[in-house]
CSV table of C-alpha atoms in Angstrom, one decimal:
chain,number,residue,atom,x,y,z
A,1,MET,CA,-27.2,128.8,303.1
A,2,THR,CA,-29.9,129.2,300.7
A,3,VAL,CA,-31.4,131.0,297.7
A,4,HIS,CA,-34.8,132.6,298.3
A,5,ASN,CA,-35.9,133.9,294.9
A,6,PHE,CA,-34.9,135.4,291.6
A,7,TYR,CA,-36.1,138.1,289.3
A,8,ILE,CA,-35.2,139.3,285.8
A,9,PHE,CA,-36.3,142.8,284.7
A,10,ASP,CA,-35.9,144.4,281.4
A,11,ARG,CA,-34.8,147.9,280.9
A,12,ASN,CA,-38.4,149.2,280.8
A,13,GLY,CA,-39.2,147.7,284.1
A,14,SER,CA,-41.2,144.7,283.0
A,15,CYS,CA,-40.6,141.6,285.0
A,16,LEU,CA,-39.5,139.0,282.5
A,17,HIS,CA,-39.1,136.2,284.9
A,18,TYR,CA,-39.7,135.3,288.5
A,19,SER,CA,-39.0,132.1,290.4
A,20,GLU,CA,-38.7,131.2,294.0
A,21,TRP,CA,-37.3,128.3,296.0
A,22,ASN,CA,-37.2,128.9,299.8
A,23,ARG,CA,-39.4,131.9,300.5
A,24,LYS,CA,-41.1,131.5,303.8
A,25,LYS,CA,-42.7,134.9,303.9
A,26,GLN,CA,-44.8,136.3,301.0
A,27,ALA,CA,-45.3,140.0,300.4
A,28,GLY,CA,-49.1,139.9,300.9
A,29,ILE,CA,-49.7,141.8,297.6
A,30,SER,CA,-50.2,140.6,294.1
A,31,LYS,CA,-47.1,139.5,292.2
A,32,GLU,CA,-47.6,142.3,289.7
A,33,GLU,CA,-47.5,144.9,292.5
A,34,GLU,CA,-44.5,143.2,294.0
A,35,PHE,CA,-42.6,143.4,290.7
A,36,LYS,CA,-43.4,147.1,290.4
A,37,LEU,CA,-42.4,147.7,293.9
A,38,MET,CA,-39.2,145.8,293.5
A,39,TYR,CA,-38.3,147.6,290.2
A,40,GLY,CA,-39.2,151.0,291.6
A,41,MET,CA,-36.8,150.3,294.5
A,42,LEU,CA,-34.0,149.2,292.3
A,43,PHE,CA,-34.5,152.2,290.1
A,44,SER,CA,-34.3,154.5,293.0
A,45,ILE,CA,-31.3,152.8,294.5
A,46,ARG,CA,-29.5,153.1,291.3
A,47,SER,CA,-30.1,156.8,291.0
A,48,PHE,CA,-29.5,157.3,294.7
A,49,ILE,CA,-26.2,155.5,294.5
A,50,SER,CA,-25.0,157.4,291.5
A,51,LYS,CA,-25.8,160.7,293.1
A,52,MET,CA,-24.4,159.9,296.5
A,53,SER,CA,-21.2,158.3,295.3
A,54,PRO,CA,-18.2,160.6,296.1
A,55,LEU,CA,-16.2,159.0,293.3
A,56,ASP,CA,-16.9,157.9,289.8
A,57,MET,CA,-18.4,154.4,289.9
A,58,LYS,CA,-17.5,151.4,287.9
A,59,ASP,CA,-20.1,148.8,288.6
A,60,GLY,CA,-22.6,150.9,290.6
A,61,PHE,CA,-25.1,149.1,292.8
A,62,LEU,CA,-24.0,145.6,293.7
A,63,ALA,CA,-26.0,144.3,296.7
A,64,PHE,CA,-27.6,145.2,300.0
A,65,GLN,CA,-28.4,143.2,303.1
A,66,THR,CA,-30.7,143.3,306.0
A,67,SER,CA,-30.7,141.3,309.2
A,68,ARG,CA,-32.2,138.3,307.5
A,69,TYR,CA,-31.4,138.3,303.8
A,70,LYS,CA,-29.1,139.6,301.1
A,71,LEU,CA,-30.1,141.0,297.7
A,72,HIS,CA,-27.6,140.6,294.9
A,73,TYR,CA,-27.9,142.8,291.8
A,74,TYR,CA,-26.4,142.6,288.3
A,75,GLU,CA,-27.2,144.8,285.4
A,76,THR,CA,-26.0,144.4,281.8
A,77,PRO,CA,-25.2,147.4,279.6
A,78,THR,CA,-28.5,146.6,277.8
A,79,GLY,CA,-30.4,147.2,281.0
A,80,ILE,CA,-31.3,143.6,281.8
A,81,LYS,CA,-31.4,143.4,285.6
A,82,LEU,CA,-30.9,140.2,287.5
A,83,VAL,CA,-31.8,140.1,291.1
A,84,MET,CA,-31.3,137.2,293.5
A,85,ASN,CA,-32.2,137.1,297.2
A,86,THR,CA,-30.2,134.7,299.4
A,87,ASP,CA,-29.4,134.4,303.1
A,88,LEU,CA,-26.6,136.3,304.7
A,89,GLY,CA,-23.9,133.6,304.4
A,90,VAL,CA,-23.7,133.7,300.6
A,91,PRO,CA,-20.7,135.6,299.3
A,92,ASN,CA,-20.7,138.0,296.3
A,93,CYS,CA,-22.9,136.5,293.6
A,94,ARG,CA,-22.0,138.7,290.7
A,95,ASP,CA,-20.3,136.0,288.7
A,96,THR,CA,-23.2,133.7,289.3
A,97,LEU,CA,-25.7,136.3,288.0
A,98,GLN,CA,-23.5,137.1,285.1
A,99,GLN,CA,-23.3,133.4,284.3
A,100,ILE,CA,-27.1,133.2,284.4
A,101,TYR,CA,-27.3,136.0,281.9
A,102,SER,CA,-24.7,134.7,279.5
A,103,THR,CA,-25.3,131.0,279.6
A,104,LEU,CA,-29.1,130.9,280.3
A,105,TYR,CA,-30.8,134.1,279.3
A,106,VAL,CA,-28.8,134.8,276.1
A,107,GLU,CA,-28.6,131.1,275.2
A,108,TYR,CA,-32.3,130.1,275.7
A,109,ILE,CA,-34.2,133.4,275.3
A,110,VAL,CA,-32.2,135.8,273.1
A,111,ARG,CA,-31.3,133.0,270.7
A,112,ASN,CA,-34.8,131.7,270.6
A,113,PRO,CA,-36.6,133.8,267.9
A,114,LEU,CA,-40.0,132.7,269.3
A,115,CYS,CA,-39.3,134.4,272.6
A,116,VAL,CA,-40.4,138.0,272.2
A,117,LEU,CA,-38.0,140.2,274.0
A,118,GLY,CA,-39.5,142.5,276.6
A,119,GLU,CA,-42.3,140.2,277.4
A,120,SER,CA,-42.6,137.8,280.3
A,121,LEU,CA,-40.6,134.7,279.4
A,122,GLN,CA,-42.7,131.6,278.6
A,123,SER,CA,-39.9,129.2,277.7
A,124,ASP,CA,-40.1,126.0,279.7
A,125,LEU,CA,-36.6,125.1,278.6
A,126,PHE,CA,-35.2,128.3,280.1
A,127,ASN,CA,-37.2,127.7,283.3
A,128,SER,CA,-36.0,124.2,283.8
A,129,LYS,CA,-32.4,125.1,283.0
A,130,LEU,CA,-32.5,128.0,285.4
A,131,ASP,CA,-34.1,125.8,288.1
A,132,SER,CA,-31.4,123.2,287.8
A,133,PHE,CA,-28.6,125.8,287.6
A,134,ILE,CA,-29.8,127.4,290.9
A,135,ARG,CA,-30.3,124.1,292.6
A,136,ALA,CA,-26.8,123.1,291.7
A,137,LEU,CA,-25.2,126.2,293.3
A,138,PRO,CA,-23.0,125.4,296.2
A,139,PHE,CA,-24.9,127.7,298.5
A,140,PHE,CA,-28.4,126.4,297.5
A,141,SER,CA,-28.7,123.8,300.2
A,142,VAL,CA,-31.3,124.6,302.8
A,143,ARG,CA,-30.0,122.3,305.5
A,144,ALA,CA,-26.9,124.3,306.1
A,145,ALA,CA,-29.0,127.4,306.8
B,1,MET,CA,-35.0,138.5,234.5
B,2,THR,CA,-32.6,136.5,236.5
B,3,ILE,CA,-30.3,138.1,239.0
B,4,LEU,CA,-27.5,136.1,240.5
B,5,PHE,CA,-25.5,138.3,242.7
B,6,PRO,CA,-23.6,135.8,244.7
B,7,SER,CA,-21.9,133.5,242.3
B,8,LEU,CA,-19.2,131.0,243.2
B,9,ALA,CA,-17.7,131.7,239.8
B,10,LYS,CA,-16.2,134.8,241.4
B,11,ARG,CA,-14.8,132.7,244.2
B,12,ASP,CA,-11.3,132.3,242.8
B,13,SER,CA,-10.7,136.0,242.7
B,14,VAL,CA,-11.3,136.2,246.4
B,15,THR,CA,-8.4,135.7,248.7
B,16,ASN,CA,-9.2,132.6,250.7
B,17,ARG,CA,-10.0,133.4,254.3
B,18,GLY,CA,-10.3,129.8,255.2
B,19,HIS,CA,-13.7,130.3,256.7
B,20,SER,CA,-16.2,128.0,255.2
B,21,ASN,CA,-18.7,129.1,257.8
B,22,SER,CA,-18.5,132.7,256.8
B,23,GLU,CA,-19.0,131.6,253.2
B,24,LEU,CA,-22.3,130.1,254.3
B,25,PHE,CA,-23.3,133.4,255.8
B,26,THR,CA,-22.2,135.3,252.7
B,27,LEU,CA,-24.1,133.0,250.4
B,28,THR,CA,-27.2,132.9,252.5
B,29,TYR,CA,-27.2,136.7,252.7
B,30,GLY,CA,-26.8,136.9,248.9
B,31,ALA,CA,-29.7,134.6,248.4
B,32,LEU,CA,-31.8,136.8,250.8
B,33,VAL,CA,-30.9,140.0,248.8
B,34,THR,CA,-31.7,138.2,245.5
B,35,GLN,CA,-35.0,137.2,246.8
B,36,LEU,CA,-35.9,140.6,248.1
B,37,CYS,CA,-35.0,142.1,244.7
B,38,LYS,CA,-37.5,139.7,243.2
B,39,ASP,CA,-40.2,140.6,245.8
B,40,TYR,CA,-39.9,144.3,245.7
B,41,GLU,CA,-40.1,146.7,242.8
B,42,ASN,CA,-37.5,149.2,243.7
B,43,ASP,CA,-34.1,149.2,245.4
B,44,GLU,CA,-35.0,151.7,248.0
B,45,GLU,CA,-37.6,149.3,249.4
B,46,VAL,CA,-35.0,146.4,249.4
B,47,ASN,CA,-32.6,148.7,251.3
B,48,LYS,CA,-35.3,149.4,253.8
B,49,GLN,CA,-36.2,145.8,254.3
B,50,LEU,CA,-32.6,144.8,254.8
B,51,ASP,CA,-32.1,147.6,257.3
B,52,LYS,CA,-35.2,146.4,259.2
B,53,MET,CA,-34.0,142.8,259.3
B,54,GLY,CA,-30.6,144.0,260.4
B,55,TYR,CA,-32.2,146.0,263.2
B,56,ASN,CA,-34.1,142.9,264.5
B,57,ILE,CA,-30.9,140.9,264.4
B,58,GLY,CA,-29.0,143.8,266.1
B,59,VAL,CA,-31.2,144.0,269.1
B,60,ARG,CA,-30.5,140.3,269.8
B,61,LEU,CA,-26.9,140.2,268.7
B,62,ILE,CA,-26.0,142.9,271.3
B,63,GLU,CA,-26.9,140.5,274.1
B,64,ASP,CA,-24.9,137.7,272.6
B,65,PHE,CA,-22.0,140.2,272.1
B,66,LEU,CA,-22.1,141.4,275.7
B,67,ALA,CA,-22.3,137.8,277.0
B,68,ARG,CA,-19.4,136.7,274.9
B,69,SER,CA,-17.1,139.7,275.4
B,70,SER,CA,-16.5,141.2,278.8
B,71,VAL,CA,-17.1,144.7,277.4
B,72,GLY,CA,-18.9,147.0,279.9
B,73,ARG,CA,-20.7,150.2,279.3
B,74,CYS,CA,-18.9,152.7,277.0
B,75,HIS,CA,-18.3,156.2,278.4
B,76,ASP,CA,-17.9,158.1,275.1
B,77,PHE,CA,-18.5,157.6,271.4
B,78,ARG,CA,-14.8,157.1,270.8
B,79,GLU,CA,-14.8,154.1,273.1
B,80,THR,CA,-17.9,152.8,271.3
B,81,ALA,CA,-16.2,153.2,267.9
B,82,ASP,CA,-13.2,151.2,269.2
B,83,VAL,CA,-15.3,148.4,270.5
B,84,ILE,CA,-17.4,148.1,267.3
B,85,ALA,CA,-14.3,148.1,265.1
B,86,LYS,CA,-11.9,146.0,267.1
B,87,VAL,CA,-14.1,143.7,269.1
B,88,ALA,CA,-17.5,143.3,267.4
B,89,PHE,CA,-16.6,143.3,263.8
B,90,LYS,CA,-13.7,141.0,264.6
B,91,MET,CA,-15.9,138.6,266.5
B,92,TYR,CA,-18.7,138.3,263.9
B,93,LEU,CA,-17.1,139.0,260.6
B,94,GLY,CA,-13.4,138.4,261.2
B,95,ILE,CA,-12.4,141.8,260.0
B,96,THR,CA,-11.2,144.9,261.8
B,97,PRO,CA,-12.3,148.1,260.1
B,98,SER,CA,-10.3,151.3,260.7
B,99,VAL,CA,-12.0,154.2,262.5
B,100,THR,CA,-11.4,157.5,260.8
B,101,ASN,CA,-12.9,160.9,259.8
B,102,TRP,CA,-13.9,162.0,263.2
B,103,SER,CA,-16.1,165.1,263.2
B,104,PRO,CA,-14.7,167.9,265.4
B,105,ALA,CA,-17.5,167.4,267.9
B,106,GLY,CA,-16.6,163.7,268.2
B,107,ASP,CA,-20.1,162.7,267.4
B,108,GLU,CA,-19.5,161.2,264.0
B,109,PHE,CA,-17.0,158.8,262.5
B,110,SER,CA,-16.4,156.4,259.7
B,111,LEU,CA,-15.7,152.7,259.6
B,112,ILE,CA,-13.5,151.9,256.6
B,113,LEU,CA,-13.8,148.3,255.5
B,114,GLU,CA,-10.9,147.1,253.4
B,115,SER,CA,-12.9,144.0,252.6
B,116,ASN,CA,-16.6,143.3,253.2
B,117,PRO,CA,-17.3,139.6,253.8
B,118,LEU,CA,-20.9,140.1,252.7
B,119,VAL,CA,-19.9,141.0,249.1
B,120,ASP,CA,-17.3,138.3,248.5
B,121,PHE,CA,-19.1,136.7,245.6
B,122,VAL,CA,-21.2,139.6,244.4
B,123,GLU,CA,-21.5,141.5,241.2
B,124,LEU,CA,-24.2,144.1,241.0
B,125,PRO,CA,-26.2,144.0,237.8
B,126,ASP,CA,-26.5,147.5,236.2
B,127,ASN,CA,-30.2,147.8,236.9
B,128,HIS,CA,-29.6,148.0,240.6
B,129,SER,CA,-27.7,151.2,240.9
B,130,ASN,CA,-29.6,152.3,244.0
B,131,LEU,CA,-29.3,149.0,245.9
B,132,VAL,CA,-27.1,149.3,249.0
B,133,TYR,CA,-26.2,145.7,249.1
B,134,SER,CA,-25.0,145.5,252.7
B,135,SER,CA,-27.8,147.6,254.3
B,136,LEU,CA,-28.3,144.8,256.8
B,137,LEU,CA,-25.1,145.9,258.6
B,138,CYS,CA,-26.5,149.4,259.1
B,139,GLY,CA,-29.6,147.9,260.7
B,140,VAL,CA,-27.5,145.6,262.9
B,141,LEU,CA,-25.4,148.5,264.2
B,142,ARG,CA,-28.4,150.8,264.8
B,143,GLY,CA,-30.3,148.1,266.6
B,144,ALA,CA,-27.5,146.9,268.8
B,145,LEU,CA,-26.5,150.5,269.8
B,146,GLU,CA,-30.1,151.4,270.6
B,147,MET,CA,-30.1,148.6,273.1
B,148,VAL,CA,-27.3,150.3,275.0
B,149,GLN,CA,-29.1,153.6,275.0
B,150,MET,CA,-27.5,155.2,272.0
B,151,ALA,CA,-29.6,156.5,269.1
B,152,VAL,CA,-27.2,156.4,266.1
B,153,ASP,CA,-27.6,157.1,262.4
B,154,VAL,CA,-25.8,154.6,260.3
B,155,ARG,CA,-25.4,154.6,256.5
B,156,PHE,CA,-23.1,153.6,253.7
B,157,ALA,CA,-21.1,156.6,252.4
B,158,GLN,CA,-19.0,154.5,250.0
B,159,ASP,CA,-19.3,151.1,248.7
B,160,THR,CA,-16.8,149.1,246.6
B,161,LEU,CA,-19.7,147.4,244.9
B,162,ARG,CA,-20.7,150.7,243.4
B,163,GLY,CA,-17.3,151.6,242.2
B,164,ASP,CA,-15.8,153.3,245.2
B,165,ASN,CA,-12.3,152.4,246.3
B,166,VAL,CA,-13.2,151.4,249.8
B,167,THR,CA,-16.4,150.6,251.8
B,168,GLU,CA,-17.2,153.3,254.3
B,169,ILE,CA,-19.9,153.2,256.9
B,170,ARG,CA,-20.7,156.5,258.4
B,171,MET,CA,-22.0,156.6,262.0
B,172,LYS,CA,-23.6,159.7,263.6
B,173,PHE,CA,-24.5,159.9,267.2
B,174,ILE,CA,-28.0,161.4,267.6
B,175,LYS,CA,-28.8,161.2,271.3
B,176,ARG,CA,-28.6,159.2,274.5
B,177,ILE,CA,-31.8,157.3,275.2
B,178,GLU,CA,-32.8,158.0,278.7
B,179,GLU,CA,-34.2,155.3,281.0
B,180,ASN,CA,-37.5,156.1,282.5
B,181,LEU,CA,-39.4,154.8,285.4
B,182,PRO,CA,-42.5,153.1,284.0
B,183,ALA,CA,-45.5,155.4,284.3
B,184,GLY,CA,-48.4,154.7,286.7
B,185,ASP,CA,-46.4,153.9,289.8
B,186,GLU,CA,-45.8,156.0,292.8
């Protein structure tokens, strides 16, 4: 099992953070374009899902998977969106994403007055904490893939 | 002219909450208001600055609040009122205001504060009749709610510091802030 990459978007669609670990295939477009494409898709999926759902939803969009990878999605009521791609063997990551939000994003970004909200995150502390958090996840290991 | 709003001399008259941490906040806030009163000519301007600072705190505080409580998105304004009064005020100020005076349309309500921790040691000098001492709270509420897509008007309708029996914060729902796809993409 493995974690491929991870995005944080704010509610206006700016990509606040991106990092990757085991990503064998690149998109072949610039990162800026990739972020826009990703956000556009998430935005569409959200509205698609809310229109198609035959019942009132609680959490909305949670995840999707293809033949090769799985995209996990978590959105806070303030519109912060956390997206993590993993391989198929990884179970529901909602708690993990929520934990990244509450123990890393809030702790090292929101509580740091020097980090301007809504701009790409420049905090080295956050980056290194996130990196070690992800590497410590039980499903991070590449060997088992 | 010396203004000394927060004074520990008044401390004995305050029922002891047993929070020395909240006293730190109360006193720091008092020092801030005192300084603003020195820096600005009129009370209106001080109110405005406090509201603005509150707003900047609110937009960050909401993330802390959501991370610490497991509150999800509110579906109506009544639910919002409950969360503010019972969860948020309790978490940050240790008090639970009551929610009253709903407008018939359900878009307006009041928070009644029996005690306001911010004013524990405060006496307003006579020459500050227009100062809304706790304006920061209005800004915090407005900023925090804006981050969860609610534009809300917040103001003090009554204030014990100005001779009213209770402290009342009036909240009026203005509109829902829609989320838009950023321009310039297909």
